[in-house]
Coordinates of C-alpha atoms in Angstrom, one line a residue:
X1 CA 261.4 -6.1 27.3
X2 CA 260.4 -9.8 26.1
X3 CA 262.1 -12.8 25.2
X4 CA 261.3 -15.8 23.2
X5 CA 263.2 -19.3 24.2
X6 CA 263.2 -21.7 21.5
X7 CA 263.4 -25.1 21.6
X8 CA 266.3 -26.9 19.9
X9 CA 265.9 -26.6 16.2
X10 CA 267.7 -30.5 16.1
X11 CA 267.7 -33.5 18.2
X12 CA 270.2 -33.4 21.2
X13 CA 272.6 -36.4 20.9
X14 CA 274.3 -35.7 24.2
X15 CA 274.7 -34.3 27.6
X16 CA 277.0 -32.0 26.6
X17 CA 274.7 -30.7 23.6
X18 CA 272.0 -30.5 25.9
X19 CA 274.2 -28.5 29.0
X20 CA 275.7 -26.0 26.1
X21 CA 271.9 -25.2 25.0
X22 CA 270.7 -24.6 28.5
X23 CA 273.5 -22.6 29.4
X24 CA 272.7 -20.5 26.5
X25 CA 269.4 -20.2 27.5
X26 CA 270.0 -19.5 31.0
X27 CA 272.6 -16.4 29.6
X28 CA 269.8 -15.1 27.4
X29 CA 267.3 -14.7 30.4
X30 CA 269.9 -13.1 32.2
X31 CA 271.0 -11.0 29.7
X32 CA 267.1 -9.8 29.3
X33 CA 266.7 -9.8 33.1
X34 CA 269.7 -7.3 33.3
X35 CA 268.6 -4.8 30.4
X36 CA 265.0 -4.9 31.9
X37 CA 266.6 -3.7 35.2
X38 CA 268.7 -0.7 33.6
X39 CA 265.6 0.3 31.8
X40 CA 263.6 0.2 34.6
X41 CA 266.6 2.1 36.8
X42 CA 266.9 4.6 34.3
X43 CA 263.4 5.3 34.2
X44 CA 263.0 5.5 37.9
X45 CA 266.2 8.0 37.8
X46 CA 264.6 10.5 35.3
X47 CA 261.3 10.3 36.9
X48 CA 263.1 11.2 40.4
X49 CA 264.9 14.0 38.4
X50 CA 262.2 15.4 36.6
X51 CA 259.6 15.3 40.0
X52 CA 262.9 17.5 42.0
X53 CA 263.1 20.3 39.1
X54 CA 259.2 20.6 39.7
X55 CA 259.3 20.6 43.3
X56 CA 262.4 23.1 43.1
X57 CA 260.3 25.5 40.6
X58 CA 257.2 25.0 42.7
X59 CA 259.0 26.0 45.5
X60 CA 260.7 29.5 43.7
X61 CA 257.1 30.1 42.8
X62 CA 255.8 29.8 46.0
X63 CA 258.7 32.0 47.8
X64 CA 257.9 34.6 45.3
X65 CA 254.1 34.7 46.0
X66 CA 254.8 34.5 49.9
X67 CA 257.1 37.4 50.0
X68 CA 254.0 39.7 48.5
X69 CA 251.9 37.9 51.1
X70 CA 254.2 38.9 54.0
X71 CA 254.1 42.5 53.0
X72 CA 250.5 42.3 52.8
X73 CA 250.1 40.9 56.4
X74 CA 252.2 43.6 57.6
X75 CA 250.0 46.1 56.0
X76 CA 246.9 44.4 57.8
X77 CA 248.7 44.3 61.0
X78 CA 249.1 48.1 61.0
X79 CA 245.2 48.6 60.1
X80 CA 244.3 46.3 62.9
X81 CA 246.6 48.6 65.3
X82 CA 245.0 51.4 64.1
X83 CA 241.9 50.0 64.9
X84 CA 242.6 48.8 68.2
X85 CA 243.6 52.4 68.9
X86 CA 240.4 53.7 67.8
X87 CA 238.2 51.2 69.8
X88 CA 240.0 51.9 72.8
X89 CA 239.6 55.4 72.1
X90 CA 236.1 54.9 71.9
X91 CA 235.9 53.0 75.2
X92 CA 237.6 55.7 77.3
X93 CA 235.7 58.6 75.6
X94 CA 232.8 58.6 72.8
X95 CA 233.4 61.9 71.5
X96 CA 237.2 60.8 70.6
X97 CA 238.1 61.4 67.1
X98 CA 238.5 58.1 65.0
X99 CA 241.8 56.9 63.3
X100 CA 241.8 55.0 60.4
X101 CA 239.4 52.2 60.2
X102 CA 240.6 50.5 57.1
X103 CA 240.8 46.8 56.7
X104 CA 242.2 44.7 54.3
X105 CA 242.1 40.9 53.9
X106 CA 244.1 39.2 51.6
X107 CA 245.3 35.5 50.8
X108 CA 248.8 34.1 49.6
X109 CA 248.3 30.9 47.8
X110 CA 250.7 28.6 47.7
X111 CA 250.7 25.8 45.5
X112 CA 251.4 21.9 46.4
X113 CA 250.7 20.3 42.8
X114 CA 254.2 19.1 42.1
X115 CA 254.5 17.6 45.6
X116 CA 251.5 15.9 45.1
X117 CA 252.2 14.5 41.8
X118 CA 255.5 13.5 42.9
X119 CA 253.7 11.5 45.8
X120 CA 251.0 10.2 43.2
X121 CA 253.3 8.9 40.8
X122 CA 255.7 7.3 43.4
X123 CA 258.8 9.2 42.5
X124 CA 259.0 10.2 46.0
X125 CA 259.9 6.6 46.3
X126 CA 263.0 7.0 43.8
X127 CA 264.4 10.3 45.0
X128 CA 267.5 10.7 47.5
X129 CA 266.4 10.4 51.3
X130 CA 267.9 13.7 52.2
X131 CA 265.9 15.2 49.3
X132 CA 262.7 13.9 50.3
X133 CA 263.1 14.7 53.8
X134 CA 264.1 18.6 52.7
X135 CA 260.7 18.8 50.5
X136 CA 258.8 16.9 53.5
X137 CA 259.6 19.4 56.0
X138 CA 258.8 22.5 53.8
X139 CA 255.6 21.0 52.5
X140 CA 254.6 20.1 56.5
X141 CA 255.4 23.9 57.4
X142 CA 253.4 25.1 54.2
X143 CA 250.5 23.5 55.6
X144 CA 251.0 24.6 58.9
X145 CA 251.1 28.1 57.4
X146 CA 247.9 27.7 55.5
X147 CA 246.3 26.7 58.3
X148 CA 247.5 29.4 60.2
X149 CA 246.3 31.8 57.3
X150 CA 242.8 30.5 57.3
X151 CA 242.5 31.2 61.0
X152 CA 243.8 34.7 60.6
X153 CA 241.3 35.3 57.8
X154 CA 238.5 34.1 59.5
X155 CA 239.4 36.2 62.6
X156 CA 239.8 39.2 60.3
X157 CA 236.3 38.3 58.5
X158 CA 234.7 38.4 62.0
X159 CA 236.0 41.9 62.6
X160 CA 234.6 42.8 59.4
X161 CA 231.2 42.1 60.6
X162 CA 231.5 45.0 62.9
X163 CA 230.0 47.1 60.1
X164 CA 229.1 49.9 62.4
X165 CA 232.7 50.2 63.7
X166 CA 234.3 50.2 60.4
X167 CA 231.7 52.2 58.7
X168 CA 229.3 53.9 60.7
X169 CA 229.1 56.6 63.6
X170 CA 231.1 55.8 66.3
X171 CA 228.7 57.3 68.9
X172 CA 226.1 54.6 68.0
X173 CA 228.5 51.8 69.4
X174 CA 227.5 50.2 72.5
X175 CA 229.8 49.5 75.1
X176 CA 229.3 45.7 74.7
X177 CA 230.1 46.2 71.0
X178 CA 233.3 48.1 71.4
X179 CA 234.6 45.6 74.1
X180 CA 233.9 42.7 71.7
X181 CA 235.4 44.4 68.9
X182 CA 238.3 45.4 70.8
X183 CA 238.6 41.4 71.6
X184 CA 238.1 40.6 68.0
X185 CA 240.5 42.8 66.9
X186 CA 243.0 41.4 69.1
X187 CA 242.5 37.9 68.1
X188 CA 242.7 39.1 64.3
X189 CA 246.2 40.7 65.4
X190 CA 247.7 37.6 67.2
X191 CA 246.4 35.2 64.3
X192 CA 248.1 37.6 61.5
X193 CA 251.1 37.6 63.7
X194 CA 251.5 33.8 64.1
X195 CA 250.5 33.5 60.2
X196 CA 253.3 35.9 59.4
X197 CA 256.0 34.0 61.7
X198 CA 255.1 30.7 59.7
X199 CA 255.5 32.6 56.6
X200 CA 259.1 33.9 57.2
X201 CA 260.0 30.6 58.7
X202 CA 258.3 28.9 55.5
X203 CA 260.3 31.7 53.3
X204 CA 263.7 30.3 54.6
X205 CA 262.8 26.6 53.9
X206 CA 261.9 27.8 50.3
X207 CA 265.4 29.8 50.0
X208 CA 267.2 26.6 51.2
X209 CA 265.5 24.2 48.8
X210 CA 266.5 26.5 45.8
X211 CA 270.2 26.6 47.2
X212 CA 269.8 22.9 47.2
X213 CA 270.4 22.8 50.8

């Protein structure tokens, strides 16, 4: 808001007139500053409100996608268990009948666009401290989950590199390949379990955000 300050339109003949005019200018400046402050605070409150709404909506969408991701991780773990059983049976007896060697790899994508926007625009600085703390905890946990999921995917892709084990005749697998395949499957299973545990913890955080807790 801008304000024009005009000099007296007629000569000032007394100290009293000067003080009255100065007082009017002072009041005008204070009113202008007060209005500016009200407008700015209103803008900040609206910014914080819109940012919080976006964050809650993003958490709800992430929660929905995470539920599918957890189901996929559970299916992958069952597949890894079957592969481990097959490899161990193969190590003990090369004529053993193989079990299921199917392996699927899926990714649970979690968005952080609303969080990045709120941080970039400065909206987080105008939100309630408790709200900022809750959202910060959730997005930090989300980052940990994404990192754990990436490690799990890398381990799964490493296991898929054992093409002979997955697709070829089991009798052609060397002892060294079988041992390494078992280790790799074990690492993939552990990494997937870790990602699932973080996913379930993150799911609980999303539910708290949706409930306003």
